[in-house]
């Protein structure tokens, strides 16, 4: 893997990398398309990383579709697929962990202790193995993207971290490999996350700037769906991930909810431009 990207570098080309856990959907493939438009060669990885799952989470039953994934990546025009075995990434005696402090303890990290330590450790290892000029991540996992960007900054990584837009189903549900777990009633209920965020976007365009009122409105909307059990609903500064009381600069409205046994997350990016706020789902 290192040889392939080293070769590209000596030829003046820049390698692009799209790390995934497989069970690929249009969200992953949009990252691949973006990488193909900016880089050559493009490397994708499929690795269901055991260390980012908690003991009671879905590591064993996480959707796996290796053959279909290979076909999708090949059809898309990916140059290399890196699909290591867990024993290669975590051989016996493995001891080194990367932790991005404070950003990893909030929101997802609070509900899933140790999750981001697993994510940052595996992403650093993958970046070291693949050595890409650019690595592409989705804003679907906004906290993850922010933490990886911080790791890149703090550790002087050579790879540029590129964050790409959220790809949604026609009814607004953010695409996710875990959507496959939803039954028909849950699938209908799952759009409540999008609807709560869309309502915030409309309120912002009507001039609402009070973060507490906006989060209260999101909670109210989530409460209307009896299949949804909210885990957190927050409006935070996009840099620090700390809650804010009034919109300012770049912020994120972040939601996590359980629909039946399925945990879903979604978010809205809110950016201040010349005194007006632009909200992007
Ligand atoms: P995963 O396979 O879930 O670990 O995701 C691999 C990458 O794809 C991560 O950078 C995710 O943020 C990104 N991703 C997953 N779902 C979407 C989506 N609906 N839109 C954009 N990016 C996504």
Short mmCIF file of C-alpha atoms and ligand atoms in Angstrom, two decimals:
data_model
loop_
_atom_site.label_atom_id
_atom_site.label_comp_id
_atom_site.label_asym_id
_atom_site.label_seq_id
_atom_site.Cartn_x
_atom_site.Cartn_y
_atom_site.Cartn_z
CA UNK A 1 0.00 0.00 0.00
CA UNK A 2 2.79 2.40 0.99
CA UNK A 3 4.67 1.57 -2.19
CA UNK A 4 1.70 2.41 -4.41
CA UNK A 5 1.23 5.88 -2.97
CA UNK A 6 4.98 6.54 -2.75
CA UNK A 7 5.20 5.76 -6.46
CA UNK A 8 2.33 8.20 -7.18
CA UNK A 9 4.08 10.90 -5.17
CA UNK A 10 7.37 10.50 -7.05
CA UNK A 11 5.39 10.89 -10.29
CA UNK A 12 3.87 14.13 -9.03
CA UNK A 13 0.39 12.64 -8.56
CA UNK A 14 -1.59 12.95 -5.34
CA UNK A 15 -3.26 9.96 -3.74
CA UNK A 16 -6.78 10.24 -2.32
CA UNK A 17 -8.10 7.98 0.41
CA UNK A 18 -11.67 7.09 1.44
CA UNK A 19 -11.81 5.03 4.65
CA UNK A 20 -15.06 3.09 5.26
CA UNK A 21 -16.50 0.21 7.24
CA UNK A 22 -18.12 -1.22 4.11
CA UNK A 23 -21.83 -1.97 3.40
CA UNK A 24 -21.38 0.83 0.91
CA UNK A 25 -24.15 3.24 -0.08
CA UNK A 26 -24.41 6.45 -2.11
CA UNK A 27 -22.91 8.47 0.79
CA UNK A 28 -19.68 6.49 0.60
CA UNK A 29 -19.71 6.62 -3.20
CA UNK A 30 -20.03 10.42 -3.14
CA UNK A 31 -16.77 10.52 -1.14
CA UNK A 32 -15.22 8.26 -3.77
CA UNK A 33 -16.45 10.54 -6.58
CA UNK A 34 -15.02 13.59 -4.85
CA UNK A 35 -11.69 11.77 -4.39
CA UNK A 36 -11.67 10.71 -8.06
CA UNK A 37 -12.24 14.31 -9.12
CA UNK A 38 -9.22 15.55 -7.14
CA UNK A 39 -6.77 12.65 -6.84
CA UNK A 40 -5.00 9.85 -8.66
CA UNK A 41 -4.79 7.11 -7.51
CA UNK A 42 -7.84 6.72 -5.29
CA UNK A 43 -7.66 4.17 -2.49
CA UNK A 44 -10.70 3.02 -0.52
CA UNK A 45 -10.53 0.93 2.61
CA UNK A 46 -13.04 -1.42 4.14
CA UNK A 47 -12.32 -2.24 7.75
CA UNK A 48 -14.95 -2.82 10.42
CA UNK A 49 -12.82 -1.51 13.24
CA UNK A 50 -13.44 -3.58 16.38
CA UNK A 51 -11.92 -1.00 18.75
CA UNK A 52 -14.52 1.68 18.06
CA UNK A 53 -17.42 -0.56 19.13
CA UNK A 54 -18.41 -0.83 22.79
CA UNK A 55 -18.88 -4.27 24.41
CA UNK A 56 -22.69 -4.07 23.99
CA UNK A 57 -22.65 -2.57 20.50
CA UNK A 58 -23.20 -4.09 17.07
CA UNK A 59 -19.66 -5.11 16.01
CA UNK A 60 -20.60 -8.75 15.37
CA UNK A 61 -23.77 -7.96 13.45
CA UNK A 62 -22.56 -4.78 11.68
CA UNK A 63 -23.68 -5.19 8.02
CA UNK A 64 -20.99 -6.77 5.86
CA UNK A 65 -21.27 -7.00 2.05
CA UNK A 66 -17.72 -7.45 0.83
CA UNK A 67 -18.43 -8.84 -2.64
CA UNK A 68 -21.02 -6.17 -3.51
CA UNK A 69 -18.74 -3.49 -2.09
CA UNK A 70 -15.83 -4.61 -4.29
CA UNK A 71 -18.06 -4.39 -7.34
CA UNK A 72 -19.31 -0.90 -6.41
CA UNK A 73 -15.77 0.38 -5.88
CA UNK A 74 -14.52 -1.18 -9.09
CA UNK A 75 -17.46 0.26 -11.08
CA UNK A 76 -16.81 3.67 -9.55
CA UNK A 77 -13.20 3.54 -10.77
CA UNK A 78 -11.32 3.17 -7.47
CA UNK A 79 -7.70 2.15 -8.06
CA UNK A 80 -7.01 0.21 -4.86
CA UNK A 81 -9.06 -1.38 -2.13
CA UNK A 82 -7.28 -1.84 1.20
CA UNK A 83 -9.19 -4.40 3.27
CA UNK A 84 -6.93 -5.62 6.06
CA UNK A 85 -7.71 -8.34 8.55
CA UNK A 86 -8.23 -7.16 12.16
CA UNK A 87 -5.24 -9.28 13.23
CA UNK A 88 -3.02 -7.25 10.87
CA UNK A 89 -4.20 -3.94 12.28
CA UNK A 90 -4.22 -5.11 15.91
CA UNK A 91 -1.60 -7.87 16.22
CA UNK A 92 -1.06 -9.47 19.63
CA UNK A 93 0.77 -7.02 21.89
CA UNK A 94 -0.69 -3.89 20.24
CA UNK A 95 -0.41 -1.05 22.78
CA UNK A 96 -0.50 2.41 21.19
CA UNK A 97 -3.66 4.50 21.27
CA UNK A 98 -4.45 8.01 20.06
CA UNK A 99 -6.94 10.14 21.95
CA UNK A 100 -8.08 13.64 21.04
CA UNK A 101 -8.91 15.08 24.44
CA UNK A 102 -12.17 16.81 25.37
CA UNK A 103 -13.65 16.76 21.83
CA UNK A 104 -13.85 12.95 22.19
CA UNK A 105 -15.67 13.04 25.54
CA UNK A 106 -18.75 14.97 24.46
CA UNK A 107 -21.94 14.02 22.53
CA UNK A 108 -21.25 10.65 20.81
CA UNK A 109 -18.24 10.12 23.06
CA UNK A 110 -20.29 10.53 26.21
CA UNK A 111 -22.79 7.88 25.10
CA UNK A 112 -20.16 5.64 23.52
CA UNK A 113 -17.14 5.78 25.87
CA UNK A 114 -13.90 4.86 24.08
CA UNK A 115 -15.55 5.10 20.64
CA UNK A 116 -13.45 8.00 19.37
CA UNK A 117 -10.24 6.55 20.81
CA UNK A 118 -10.88 3.57 18.53
CA UNK A 119 -11.72 5.84 15.59
CA UNK A 120 -8.70 8.14 15.88
CA UNK A 121 -6.34 5.21 16.46
CA UNK A 122 -7.50 3.34 13.38
CA UNK A 123 -7.65 6.47 11.21
CA UNK A 124 -4.09 7.42 12.17
CA UNK A 125 -2.93 3.87 11.40
CA UNK A 126 -4.74 3.89 8.04
CA UNK A 127 -3.29 7.30 7.15
CA UNK A 128 0.20 6.04 8.05
CA UNK A 129 -0.25 2.92 5.92
CA UNK A 130 -1.85 4.60 2.91
CA UNK A 131 0.01 7.96 3.15
CA UNK A 132 -2.55 9.87 1.05
CA UNK A 133 -2.27 13.57 0.20
CA UNK A 134 -5.99 13.89 0.87
CA UNK A 135 -8.40 11.82 2.96
CA UNK A 136 -12.16 12.22 2.52
CA UNK A 137 -14.72 12.04 5.33
CA UNK A 138 -18.47 12.69 5.49
CA UNK A 139 -20.12 15.44 7.52
CA UNK A 140 -22.74 12.80 8.39
CA UNK A 141 -20.34 12.05 11.27
CA UNK A 142 -19.60 15.70 12.05
CA UNK A 143 -18.01 15.14 15.46
CA UNK A 144 -15.78 12.41 14.02
CA UNK A 145 -14.69 14.70 11.16
CA UNK A 146 -13.92 17.51 13.62
CA UNK A 147 -11.89 15.18 15.85
CA UNK A 148 -9.91 13.79 12.90
CA UNK A 149 -9.19 17.33 11.70
CA UNK A 150 -7.90 18.17 15.19
CA UNK A 151 -5.72 15.05 15.22
CA UNK A 152 -4.28 16.06 11.83
CA UNK A 153 -3.44 19.50 13.16
CA UNK A 154 -2.04 18.30 16.49
CA UNK A 155 0.13 15.54 14.98
CA UNK A 156 1.30 17.52 11.91
CA UNK A 157 -0.10 14.85 9.60
CA UNK A 158 0.72 15.24 5.91
CA UNK A 159 -2.77 14.20 4.80
CA UNK A 160 -5.28 16.97 4.20
CA UNK A 161 -8.65 16.10 5.77
CA UNK A 162 -11.52 16.93 3.40
CA UNK A 163 -15.07 16.97 4.82
CA UNK A 164 -17.85 16.27 2.28
CA UNK A 165 -21.63 16.97 2.40
CA UNK A 166 -24.24 14.57 3.78
CA UNK A 167 -25.97 12.36 1.20
CA UNK A 168 -29.65 11.77 2.01
CA UNK A 169 -32.48 9.51 0.90
CA UNK A 170 -35.25 11.28 -1.06
CA UNK A 171 -37.26 11.73 2.18
CA UNK A 172 -34.29 13.33 3.93
CA UNK A 173 -32.99 10.42 6.00
CA UNK A 174 -29.18 10.57 6.06
CA UNK A 175 -27.79 7.48 4.35
CA UNK A 176 -26.16 5.06 6.77
CA UNK A 177 -25.16 1.40 6.70
CA UNK A 178 -27.22 1.04 9.89
CA UNK A 179 -30.45 2.08 8.09
CA UNK A 180 -30.54 -1.55 6.89
CA UNK A 181 -31.51 -2.54 10.46
CA UNK A 182 -34.78 -0.52 10.34
CA UNK A 183 -38.10 -2.31 9.80
CA UNK A 184 -40.79 -0.59 7.72
CA UNK A 185 -42.40 1.33 10.62
CA UNK A 186 -39.00 2.35 12.00
CA UNK A 187 -37.85 3.45 8.56
CA UNK A 188 -40.85 5.82 8.34
CA UNK A 189 -40.20 7.07 11.88
CA UNK A 190 -36.48 7.63 11.15
CA UNK A 191 -37.19 10.74 9.07
CA UNK A 192 -37.99 12.55 12.34
CA UNK A 193 -34.29 13.46 12.72
CA UNK A 194 -34.27 15.19 9.35
CA UNK A 195 -37.63 16.85 10.06
CA UNK A 196 -36.36 18.26 13.38
CA UNK A 197 -33.25 19.68 11.67
CA UNK A 198 -35.25 21.01 8.72
CA UNK A 199 -37.50 22.85 11.15
CA UNK A 200 -34.42 24.47 12.73
CA UNK A 201 -33.20 25.49 9.31
CA UNK A 202 -36.55 27.17 8.61
CA UNK A 203 -36.56 28.93 11.98
CA UNK A 204 -33.06 30.25 11.30
CA UNK A 205 -34.09 31.55 7.89
CA UNK A 206 -36.98 33.36 9.63
CA UNK A 207 -34.46 35.07 11.92
CA UNK A 208 -34.33 32.90 15.06
CA UNK A 209 -30.85 33.15 16.69
CA UNK A 210 -31.55 31.79 20.16
CA UNK A 211 -29.90 28.37 20.46
CA UNK A 212 -31.94 27.34 23.49
CA UNK A 213 -35.22 27.96 21.67
CA UNK A 214 -33.91 26.11 18.62
CA UNK A 215 -32.87 23.04 20.65
CA UNK A 216 -36.18 23.09 22.53
CA UNK A 217 -38.02 23.07 19.19
CA UNK A 218 -35.94 20.08 17.99
CA UNK A 219 -36.78 18.18 21.19
CA UNK A 220 -40.48 18.98 20.75
CA UNK A 221 -40.45 17.60 17.22
CA UNK A 222 -38.60 14.42 18.21
CA UNK A 223 -41.17 13.92 20.99
CA UNK A 224 -43.97 13.70 18.39
CA UNK A 225 -42.55 10.39 17.09
CA UNK A 226 -43.31 7.69 19.65
CA UNK A 227 -40.81 5.25 18.08
CA UNK A 228 -37.98 7.75 18.60
CA UNK A 229 -36.00 7.91 21.84
CA UNK A 230 -33.72 10.98 21.73
CA UNK A 231 -30.20 10.59 23.18
CA UNK A 232 -28.90 14.12 22.72
CA UNK A 233 -30.07 17.28 21.00
CA UNK A 234 -27.48 20.06 21.00
CA UNK A 235 -26.48 23.22 19.24
CA UNK A 236 -22.71 23.58 19.51
CA UNK A 237 -19.79 25.64 18.29
CA UNK A 238 -18.33 23.75 15.30
CA UNK A 239 -14.74 24.22 16.55
CA UNK A 240 -15.04 23.45 20.27
CA UNK A 241 -18.24 21.35 20.17
CA UNK A 242 -19.32 23.29 23.29
CA UNK A 243 -23.01 24.23 23.58
CA UNK A 244 -23.89 27.81 22.65
CA UNK A 245 -26.72 30.06 23.75
CA UNK A 246 -26.85 32.21 20.58
CA UNK A 247 -25.86 31.40 17.01
CA UNK A 248 -22.43 32.78 16.21
CA UNK A 249 -19.78 31.89 13.61
CA UNK A 250 -19.91 28.26 12.53
CA UNK A 251 -22.15 25.93 14.54
CA UNK A 252 -23.70 22.49 14.34
CA UNK A 253 -27.11 21.28 15.43
CA UNK A 254 -26.47 17.65 16.39
CA UNK A 255 -29.02 14.91 17.06
CA UNK A 256 -28.83 11.29 18.15
CA UNK A 257 -31.89 9.13 18.65
CA UNK A 258 -32.78 5.49 18.95
CA UNK A 259 -35.48 4.26 16.62
CA UNK A 260 -36.31 0.89 18.15
CA UNK A 261 -32.88 -0.67 18.67
CA UNK A 262 -31.19 1.35 15.94
CA UNK A 263 -29.08 4.39 16.87
CA UNK A 264 -29.18 7.15 14.28
CA UNK A 265 -27.34 10.47 14.16
CA UNK A 266 -27.75 13.53 11.97
CA UNK A 267 -26.75 17.17 11.94
CA UNK A 268 -27.23 20.59 10.41
CA UNK A 269 -24.30 22.89 9.61
CA UNK A 270 -24.95 26.57 10.34
CA UNK A 271 -22.51 29.16 8.98
CA UNK A 272 -22.51 32.90 9.55
CA UNK A 273 -21.75 34.84 6.38
CA UNK A 274 -21.76 38.65 6.50
CA UNK A 275 -24.24 38.68 9.37
CA UNK A 276 -26.67 36.19 7.83
CA UNK A 277 -26.84 32.51 8.69
CA UNK A 278 -26.76 29.76 6.09
CA UNK A 279 -27.98 26.34 7.31
CA UNK A 280 -27.06 23.23 5.30
CA UNK A 281 -28.66 19.84 5.87
P1 LIG B 1 -18.69 4.40 7.73
O1 LIG B 1 -18.56 3.31 6.73
O2 LIG B 1 -20.08 4.55 8.30
O3 LIG B 1 -17.60 4.37 8.76
O4 LIG B 1 -18.47 5.75 6.92
C1 LIG B 1 -17.31 5.95 6.15
C2 LIG B 1 -17.27 7.39 5.72
O5 LIG B 1 -18.44 7.70 4.95
C3 LIG B 1 -17.27 8.38 6.90
O6 LIG B 1 -16.40 9.45 6.61
C4 LIG B 1 -18.71 8.81 6.96
O7 LIG B 1 -18.87 10.10 7.53
C5 LIG B 1 -19.07 8.83 5.48
N1 LIG B 1 -20.51 8.74 5.32
C6 LIG B 1 -21.35 7.81 5.82
N2 LIG B 1 -22.63 8.09 5.51
C7 LIG B 1 -22.61 9.24 4.78
C8 LIG B 1 -23.60 10.06 4.16
N3 LIG B 1 -24.90 9.76 4.24
N4 LIG B 1 -23.20 11.16 3.52
C9 LIG B 1 -21.89 11.49 3.45
N5 LIG B 1 -20.91 10.78 4.01
C10 LIG B 1 -21.25 9.66 4.67
#
